[in-house]
XYZ file of C-alpha atoms in Angstrom:
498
model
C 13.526 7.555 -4.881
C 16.381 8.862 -6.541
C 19.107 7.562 -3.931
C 16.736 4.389 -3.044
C 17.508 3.750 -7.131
C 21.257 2.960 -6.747
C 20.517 0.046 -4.716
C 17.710 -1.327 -7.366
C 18.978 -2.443 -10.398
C 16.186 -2.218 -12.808
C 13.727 0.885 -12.654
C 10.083 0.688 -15.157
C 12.100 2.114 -17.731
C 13.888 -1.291 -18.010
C 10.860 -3.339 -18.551
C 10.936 -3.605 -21.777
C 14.396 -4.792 -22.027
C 13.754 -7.497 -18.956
C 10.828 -8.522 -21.040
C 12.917 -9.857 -23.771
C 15.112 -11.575 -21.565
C 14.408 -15.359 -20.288
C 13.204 -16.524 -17.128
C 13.408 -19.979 -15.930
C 10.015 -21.026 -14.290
C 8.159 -24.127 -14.327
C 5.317 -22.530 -16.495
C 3.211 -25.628 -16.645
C 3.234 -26.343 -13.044
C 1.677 -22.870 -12.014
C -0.666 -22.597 -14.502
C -2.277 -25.780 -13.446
C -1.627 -24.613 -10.069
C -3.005 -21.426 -10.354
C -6.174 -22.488 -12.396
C -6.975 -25.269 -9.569
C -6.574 -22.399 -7.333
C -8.941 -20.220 -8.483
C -11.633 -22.383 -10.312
C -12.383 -22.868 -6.617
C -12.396 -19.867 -5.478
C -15.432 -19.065 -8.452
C -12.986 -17.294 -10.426
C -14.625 -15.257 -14.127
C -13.423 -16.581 -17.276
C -10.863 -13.800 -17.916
C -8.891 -14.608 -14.880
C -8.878 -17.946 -15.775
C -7.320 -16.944 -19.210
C -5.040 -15.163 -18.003
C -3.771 -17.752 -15.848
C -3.824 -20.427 -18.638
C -1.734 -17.935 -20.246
C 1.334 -18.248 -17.969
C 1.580 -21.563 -19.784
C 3.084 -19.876 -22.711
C 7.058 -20.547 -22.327
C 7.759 -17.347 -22.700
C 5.139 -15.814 -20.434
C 6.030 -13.090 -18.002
C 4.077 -11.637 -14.836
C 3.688 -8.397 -13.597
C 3.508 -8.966 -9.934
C 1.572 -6.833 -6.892
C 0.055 -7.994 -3.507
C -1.046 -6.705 -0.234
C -2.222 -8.587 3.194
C -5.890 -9.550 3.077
C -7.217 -6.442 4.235
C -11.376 -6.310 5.352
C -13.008 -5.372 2.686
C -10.201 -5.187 0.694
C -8.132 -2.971 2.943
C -7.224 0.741 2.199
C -7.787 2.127 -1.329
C -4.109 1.948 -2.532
C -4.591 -2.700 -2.597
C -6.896 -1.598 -5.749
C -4.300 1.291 -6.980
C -1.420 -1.729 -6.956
C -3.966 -3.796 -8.522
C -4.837 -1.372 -11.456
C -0.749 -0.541 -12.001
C -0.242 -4.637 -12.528
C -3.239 -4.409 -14.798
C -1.913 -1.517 -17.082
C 1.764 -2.083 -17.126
C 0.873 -5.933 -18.525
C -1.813 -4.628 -21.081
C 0.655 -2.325 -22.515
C 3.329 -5.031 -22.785
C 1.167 -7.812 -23.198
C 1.745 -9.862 -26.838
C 0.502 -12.754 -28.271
C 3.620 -14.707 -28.751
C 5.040 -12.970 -25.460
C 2.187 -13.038 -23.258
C 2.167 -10.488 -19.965
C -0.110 -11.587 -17.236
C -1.053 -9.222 -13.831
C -0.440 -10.959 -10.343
C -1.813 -10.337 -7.023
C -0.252 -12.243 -4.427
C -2.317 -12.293 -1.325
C -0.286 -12.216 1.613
C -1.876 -14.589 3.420
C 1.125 -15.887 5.084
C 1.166 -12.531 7.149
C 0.044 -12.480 10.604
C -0.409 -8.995 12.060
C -4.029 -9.622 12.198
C -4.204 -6.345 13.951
C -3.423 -4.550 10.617
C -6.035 -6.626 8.263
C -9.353 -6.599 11.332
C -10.083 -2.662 10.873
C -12.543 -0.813 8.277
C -13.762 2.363 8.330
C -16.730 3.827 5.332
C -17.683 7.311 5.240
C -21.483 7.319 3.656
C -23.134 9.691 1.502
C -24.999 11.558 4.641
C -21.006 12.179 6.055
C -21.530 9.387 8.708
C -18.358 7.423 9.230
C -19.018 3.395 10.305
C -16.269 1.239 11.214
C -16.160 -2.344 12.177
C -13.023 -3.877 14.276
C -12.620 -7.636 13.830
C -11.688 -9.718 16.958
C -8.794 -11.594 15.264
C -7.021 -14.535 16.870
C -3.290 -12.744 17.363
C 0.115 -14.515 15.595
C -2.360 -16.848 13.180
C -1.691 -16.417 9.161
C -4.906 -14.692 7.314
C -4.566 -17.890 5.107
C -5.204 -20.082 8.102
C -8.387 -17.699 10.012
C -11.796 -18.980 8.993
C -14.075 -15.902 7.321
C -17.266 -17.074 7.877
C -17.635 -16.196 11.721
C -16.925 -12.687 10.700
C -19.113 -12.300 7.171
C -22.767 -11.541 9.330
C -20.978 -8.537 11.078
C -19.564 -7.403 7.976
C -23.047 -7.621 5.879
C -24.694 -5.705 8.896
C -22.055 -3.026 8.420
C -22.897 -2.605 5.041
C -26.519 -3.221 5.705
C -26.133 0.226 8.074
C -24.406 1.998 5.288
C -26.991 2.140 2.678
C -24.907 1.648 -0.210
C -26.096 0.537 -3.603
C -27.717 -2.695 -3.045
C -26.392 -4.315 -6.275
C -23.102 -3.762 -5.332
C -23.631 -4.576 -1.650
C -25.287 -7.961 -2.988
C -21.778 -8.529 -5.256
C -19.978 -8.410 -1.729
C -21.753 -10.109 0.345
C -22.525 -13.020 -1.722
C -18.786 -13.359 -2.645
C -18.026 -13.806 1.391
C -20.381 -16.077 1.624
C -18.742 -19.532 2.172
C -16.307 -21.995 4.116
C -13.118 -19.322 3.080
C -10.347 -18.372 4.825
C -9.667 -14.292 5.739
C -7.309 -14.288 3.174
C -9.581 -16.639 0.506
C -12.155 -13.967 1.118
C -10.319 -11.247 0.256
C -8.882 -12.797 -3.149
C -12.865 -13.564 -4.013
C -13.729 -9.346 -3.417
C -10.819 -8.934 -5.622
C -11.773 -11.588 -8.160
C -15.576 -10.225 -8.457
C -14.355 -6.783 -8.942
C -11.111 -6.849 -11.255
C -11.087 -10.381 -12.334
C -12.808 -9.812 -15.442
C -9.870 -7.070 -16.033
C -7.809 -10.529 -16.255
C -6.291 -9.826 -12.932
C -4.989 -13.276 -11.400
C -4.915 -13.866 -7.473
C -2.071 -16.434 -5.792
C -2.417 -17.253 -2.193
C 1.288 -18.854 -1.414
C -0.805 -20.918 1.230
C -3.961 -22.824 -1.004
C -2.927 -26.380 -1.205
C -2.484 -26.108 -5.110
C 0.565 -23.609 -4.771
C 2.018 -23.756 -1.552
C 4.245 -27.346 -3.342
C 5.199 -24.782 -5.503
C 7.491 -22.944 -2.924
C 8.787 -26.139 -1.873
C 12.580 -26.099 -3.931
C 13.150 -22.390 -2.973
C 12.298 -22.930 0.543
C 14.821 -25.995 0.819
C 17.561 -23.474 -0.821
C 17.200 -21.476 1.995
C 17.102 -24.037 4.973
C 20.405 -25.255 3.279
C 22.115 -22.075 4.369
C 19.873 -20.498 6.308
C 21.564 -17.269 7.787
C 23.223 -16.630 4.424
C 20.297 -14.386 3.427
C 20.289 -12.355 6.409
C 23.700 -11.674 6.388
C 23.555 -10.563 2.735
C 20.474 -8.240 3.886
C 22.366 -6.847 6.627
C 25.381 -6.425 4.520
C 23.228 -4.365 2.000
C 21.438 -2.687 4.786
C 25.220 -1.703 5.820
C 25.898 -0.279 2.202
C 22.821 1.723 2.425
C 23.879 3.851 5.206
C 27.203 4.712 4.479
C 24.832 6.861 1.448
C 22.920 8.486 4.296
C 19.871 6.128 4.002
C 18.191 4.420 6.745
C 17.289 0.484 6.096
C 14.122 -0.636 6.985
C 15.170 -4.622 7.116
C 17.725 -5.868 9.498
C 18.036 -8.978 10.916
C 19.023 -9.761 14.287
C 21.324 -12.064 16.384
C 20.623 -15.820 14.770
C 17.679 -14.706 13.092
C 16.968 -16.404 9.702
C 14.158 -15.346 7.024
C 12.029 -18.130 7.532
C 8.724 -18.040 9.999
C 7.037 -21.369 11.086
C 3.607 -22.352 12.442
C 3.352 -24.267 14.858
C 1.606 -27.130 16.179
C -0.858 -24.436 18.374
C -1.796 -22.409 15.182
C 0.748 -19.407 16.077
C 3.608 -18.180 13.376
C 7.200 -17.653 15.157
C 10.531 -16.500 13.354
C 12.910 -19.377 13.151
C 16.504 -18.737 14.626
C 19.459 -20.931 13.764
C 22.300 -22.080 16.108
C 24.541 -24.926 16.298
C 23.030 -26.472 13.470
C 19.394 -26.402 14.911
C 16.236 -23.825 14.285
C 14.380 -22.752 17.110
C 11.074 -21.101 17.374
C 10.944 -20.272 21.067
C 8.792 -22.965 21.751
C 11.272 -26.283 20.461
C 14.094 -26.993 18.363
C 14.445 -28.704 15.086
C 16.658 -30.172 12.851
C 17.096 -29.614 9.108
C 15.827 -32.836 8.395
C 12.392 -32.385 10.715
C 11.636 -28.986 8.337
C 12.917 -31.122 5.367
C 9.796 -33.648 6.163
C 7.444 -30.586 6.814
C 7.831 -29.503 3.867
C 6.804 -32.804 2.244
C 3.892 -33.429 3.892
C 2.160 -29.711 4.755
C 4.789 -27.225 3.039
C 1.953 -24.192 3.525
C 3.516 -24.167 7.555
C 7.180 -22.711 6.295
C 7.207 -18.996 4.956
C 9.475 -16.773 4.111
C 9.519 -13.417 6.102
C 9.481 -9.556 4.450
C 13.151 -10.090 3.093
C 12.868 -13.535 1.542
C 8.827 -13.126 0.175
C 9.428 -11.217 -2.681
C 12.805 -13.711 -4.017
C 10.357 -16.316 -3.156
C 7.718 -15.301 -5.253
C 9.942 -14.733 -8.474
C 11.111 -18.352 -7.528
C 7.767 -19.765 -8.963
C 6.429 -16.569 -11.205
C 8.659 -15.382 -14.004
C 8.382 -12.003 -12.805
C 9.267 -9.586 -15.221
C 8.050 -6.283 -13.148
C 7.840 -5.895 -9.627
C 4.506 -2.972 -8.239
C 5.131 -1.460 -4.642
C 4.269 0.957 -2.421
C 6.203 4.132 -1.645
C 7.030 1.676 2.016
C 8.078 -1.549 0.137
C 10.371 0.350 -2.439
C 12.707 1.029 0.773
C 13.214 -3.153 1.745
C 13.046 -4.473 -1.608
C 16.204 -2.584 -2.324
C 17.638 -4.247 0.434
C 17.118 -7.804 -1.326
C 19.764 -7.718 -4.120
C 21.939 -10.526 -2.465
C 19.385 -12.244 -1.551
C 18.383 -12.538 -4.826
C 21.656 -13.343 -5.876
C 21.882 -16.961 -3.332
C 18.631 -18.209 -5.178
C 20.438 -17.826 -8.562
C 17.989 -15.012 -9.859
C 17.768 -11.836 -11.480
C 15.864 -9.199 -9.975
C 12.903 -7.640 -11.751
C 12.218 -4.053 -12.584
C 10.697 -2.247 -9.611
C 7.502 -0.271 -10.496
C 5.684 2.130 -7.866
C 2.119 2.033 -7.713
C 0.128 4.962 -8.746
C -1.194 7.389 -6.133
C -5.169 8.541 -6.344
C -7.316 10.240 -4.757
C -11.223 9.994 -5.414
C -12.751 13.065 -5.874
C -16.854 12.832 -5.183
C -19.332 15.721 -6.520
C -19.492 17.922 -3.120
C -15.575 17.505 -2.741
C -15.128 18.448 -6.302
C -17.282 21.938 -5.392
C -15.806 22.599 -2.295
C -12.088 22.603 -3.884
C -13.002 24.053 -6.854
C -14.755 27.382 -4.654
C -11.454 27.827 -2.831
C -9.243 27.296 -5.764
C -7.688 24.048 -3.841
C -5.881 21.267 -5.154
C -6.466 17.567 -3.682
C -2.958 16.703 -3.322
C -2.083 19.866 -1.928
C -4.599 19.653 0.732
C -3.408 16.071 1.512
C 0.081 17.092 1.820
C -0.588 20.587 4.377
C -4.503 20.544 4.843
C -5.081 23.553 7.629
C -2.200 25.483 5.692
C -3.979 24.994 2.322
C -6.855 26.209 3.542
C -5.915 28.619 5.338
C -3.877 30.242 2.141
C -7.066 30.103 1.046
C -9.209 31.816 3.211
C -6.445 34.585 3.048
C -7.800 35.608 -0.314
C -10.827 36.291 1.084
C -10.674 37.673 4.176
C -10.776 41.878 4.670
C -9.005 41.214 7.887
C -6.389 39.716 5.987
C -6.171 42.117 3.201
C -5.618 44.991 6.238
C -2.813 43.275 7.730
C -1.444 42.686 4.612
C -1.544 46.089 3.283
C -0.134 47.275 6.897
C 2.961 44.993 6.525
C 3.391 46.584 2.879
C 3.250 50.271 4.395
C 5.860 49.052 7.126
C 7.915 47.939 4.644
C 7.847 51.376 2.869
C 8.595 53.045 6.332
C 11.401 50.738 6.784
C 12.924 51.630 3.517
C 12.462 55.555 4.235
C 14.238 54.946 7.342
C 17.270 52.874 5.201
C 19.523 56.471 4.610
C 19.024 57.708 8.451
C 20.498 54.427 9.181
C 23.855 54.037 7.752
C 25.694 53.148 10.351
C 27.178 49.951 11.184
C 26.121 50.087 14.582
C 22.653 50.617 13.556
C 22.190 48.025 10.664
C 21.213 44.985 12.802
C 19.223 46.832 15.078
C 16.781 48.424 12.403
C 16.927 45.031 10.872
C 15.750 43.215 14.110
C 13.025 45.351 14.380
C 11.633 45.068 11.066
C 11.595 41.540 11.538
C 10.210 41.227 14.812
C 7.582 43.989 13.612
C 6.625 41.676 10.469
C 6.746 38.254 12.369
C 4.131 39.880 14.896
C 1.546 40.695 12.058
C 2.115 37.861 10.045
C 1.301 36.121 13.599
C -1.770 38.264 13.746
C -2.820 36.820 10.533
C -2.437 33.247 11.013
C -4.471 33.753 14.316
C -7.098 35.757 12.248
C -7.350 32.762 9.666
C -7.176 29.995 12.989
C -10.265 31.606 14.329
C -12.057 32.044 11.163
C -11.650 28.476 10.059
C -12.792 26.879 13.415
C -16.052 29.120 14.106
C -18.957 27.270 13.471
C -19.696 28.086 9.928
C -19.454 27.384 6.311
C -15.518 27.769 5.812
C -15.363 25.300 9.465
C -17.670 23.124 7.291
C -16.191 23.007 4.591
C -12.871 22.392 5.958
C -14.089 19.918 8.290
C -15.783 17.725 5.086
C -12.738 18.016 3.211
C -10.587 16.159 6.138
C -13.218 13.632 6.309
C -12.477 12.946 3.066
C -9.352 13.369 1.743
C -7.296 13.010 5.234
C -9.485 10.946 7.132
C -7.895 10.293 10.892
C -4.731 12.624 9.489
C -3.811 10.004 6.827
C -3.802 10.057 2.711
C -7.546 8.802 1.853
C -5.956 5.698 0.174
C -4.626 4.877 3.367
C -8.137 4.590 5.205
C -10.926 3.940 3.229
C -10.891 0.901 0.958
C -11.545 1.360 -2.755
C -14.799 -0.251 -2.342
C -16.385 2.223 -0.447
C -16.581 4.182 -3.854
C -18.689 1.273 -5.953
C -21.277 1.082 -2.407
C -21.752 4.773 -3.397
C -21.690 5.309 -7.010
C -22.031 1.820 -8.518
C -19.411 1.091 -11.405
C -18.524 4.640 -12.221
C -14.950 4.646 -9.860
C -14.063 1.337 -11.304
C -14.607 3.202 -14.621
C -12.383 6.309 -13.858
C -9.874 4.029 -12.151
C -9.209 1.500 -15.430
C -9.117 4.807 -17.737
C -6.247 6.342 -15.266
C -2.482 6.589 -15.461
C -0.735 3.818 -14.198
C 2.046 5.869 -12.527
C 2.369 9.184 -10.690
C -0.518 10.850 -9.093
C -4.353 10.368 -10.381
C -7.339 12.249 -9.917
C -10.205 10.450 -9.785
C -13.072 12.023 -10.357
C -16.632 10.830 -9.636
């Protein structure tokens, strides 16, 4: 983070300064949008508050998002989520009012990263369910409803609480769009928290776009060469870029006539998808007439956003902190300001037989995320009589060793006797890894134990809010995560106990 920071010019600690500051945004305009938006989507009343709220002139937003994952996607959509939530309740005022944002990415189309789901149930069974998408289509544009059967029989299989199963499926029930879906989980669960949803693609919004998006057709390679010139910058400090745009490229995608988004590349003063070329004038009359076809692409999206929001603080992921500090020029060609860049907390949910099994072993959750066989095993050392011999062996060799130190003076024989002693420790400190290695995969309790605690804190090798999505929690224990979550930090690392 620390050398990320040079290339991000406001950090959380700035908020409160940025917050003071104005920001031009046609208030009025997305409030009306936004309420359209999501009194049909069935929005509560406290989302719809909060959106009214961005009326204010001197509102500000605290913005998050996250593609339209199944069933929310991975737990860390609901840790971004509950950041947005606490960062604008603790700056929120009445003449100065601070309102939470999720946009929904439904402009994205990697549907292979949105189909997937995987729930681990209280009898340690794991279920998944693997969508079959259509490829290169927007989640905003990918009906729901031939999907929402498969996805109630998943959690019919599960055996969750049936309340909270109900909640779920009756929110997917309907004529929505993947991505519409998604924002209506999100909207049962933390809309009452006054979280609002914005889907860049609903027909009440996407006008909203409309002036930035004409900014950048107007010079449209001038934001790639100001990432690439950043991107440039970034590794004469030793740091590796994650944007970078190619030959022609621009930051614009559009979808075409067969459903399918395409990056737009511009030469000789046409764009091309692949497929045809167009003129600045045939985009210009796009965008009056269906403006939800042209979006922007990872290195426009955010600028674009704080185009129509006046974004005061900016919630990412460990990922998006590395291209959004790539985007200062960019920022700079649409006239703006850049907000203060907040991570998203990190959690892990700790359930009663996870608790017990770490607390036996003395273990710490994030430690076993980080290293899990080596936390273990460390362990299992303390335990272990096999361990304790080689240990005390090593400790007598050491002794030897140091006897040996005044028969050994000589130059000549310095290296030697220190070769040995190494080669003689590294051998028994070998011995007791292998010791450990076999005691931890015999069938057994310590193999159980291990093996539950990968299930669920490192499920498939990855960080559990990676995998399983936050949801998976309330289909197990009803409200109580949703409880532990709102009373958490809103930065660093969380436990969340169960």
């Amino acid at each position: 983070m620390s050398e990320i920071a040079r290339f991000l010019p406001y950090g959380l600690a700035d908020l409160p300064r940025l917050l003071e500051r104005p920001r031009a945004a046609d208030r009025e305009a997305l409030s009306a949008g936004l309420l359209a938006y999501l009194q049909r989507l069935g929005a509560p009343r406290e989302a719809l508050e909060a959106a009214r709220r961005l009326a204010h002139p001197g509102s500000r937003a605290v913005v998050t998002g996250q593609q339209a994952g199944l069933l929310t996607g991975p737990g860390f959509t609901f840790y971004k989520a509950h950041t947005a939530l606490a960062l604008a309740r603790e700056h929120d005022r009445p003449e100065r009012p601070v309102v939470p944002v999720f946009w929904v990415a439904s402009q994205d189309h990697d549907t292979a990263e949105v189909r997937d789901v995987q729930l681990l149930d209280l009898d340690e069974r794991v279920h998944t369910l693997s969508l079959e998408l259509p490829p290169a289509r927007p989640a905003g544009r990918i009906p729901f409803l031939p999907y929402a059967g498969a996805v109630c029989e998943l959690l019919e299989r599960f055996k969750g609480v049936s309340a909270v199963q109900r909640r779920i499926c009756v929110a997917l029930k309907g004529e929505w769009t993947y991505a519409e879906a998604f924002a209506r989980l999100m909207l049962e669960f933390l809309g009452r928290e006054g979280l609002v949803l914005l889907d860049p693609m609903a027909p009440e919004l996407a006008p909203l776009f409309v002036p930035g998006l004409r900014r950048e057709l107007a010079d449209p390679l001038a934001s790639s060469q100001a990432i690439n010139e950043t991107a440039e910058a970034m590794r004469q400090h030793g740091l590796h870029p994650v944007l970078g745009r190619g030959e022609a490229a621009t930051n614009l995608f559009l979808e075409g006539e067969d459903g399918e988004r395409r990056l737009l590349r511009y030469r000789e003063g046409y764009f091309d998808d692949g497929t045809r070329r167009y003129s600045r004038a045939d985009l210009e009359a796009l965008l009056g007439h269906d403006p939800s076809r042209l979006t922007p692409a990872a290195g426009l999206r955010p600028v674009l956003q704080d185009t129509v929001l006046p974004t005061a603080a900016f919630v990412v992921g460990p990922g998006e902190l590395k291209y959004v500090a790539e985007l200062g020029g960019v920022y700079r060609l649409h006239g703006l300001e850049p907000p203060a860049v907040a991570r998203r907390v990190s959690a892990v949910v700790l359930e009663p037989p996870v608790t017990r099994i770490l607390q036996k072993h003395g273990l710490d959750a994030w430690a076993f995320q980080d290293d899990p066989e080596g936390c273990f095993l460390a362990a299992l050392a303390g335990d272990d009589a096999r361990v304790a011999a080689i240990r005390a062996a090593l400790g007598r060799i050491a002794a030897e060793f140091e006897g040996l130190r005044p028969h050994l003076l000589e130059a000549t024989l310095e290296r030697p006797a220190h070769r040995a002693r190494v080669r003689v420790t590294h051998e028994l400190e070998r011995l007791e890894h292998i010791v450990l290695q076999t005691e931890l995969r015999r069938e057994g309790i310590a193999h159980d134990q291990f093996e539950r605690l990968r299930r669920h804190l490192t499920p498939s090798g990855l960080p559990q809010e990676r995998v399983y999505p936050f949801l998976m929690y309330l289909l197990k224990h009803g409200e109580a995560p949703l409880r532990a979550l709102k009373e958490a930090s809103s930065t660093g690392r969380v436990i969340l106990e169960i």
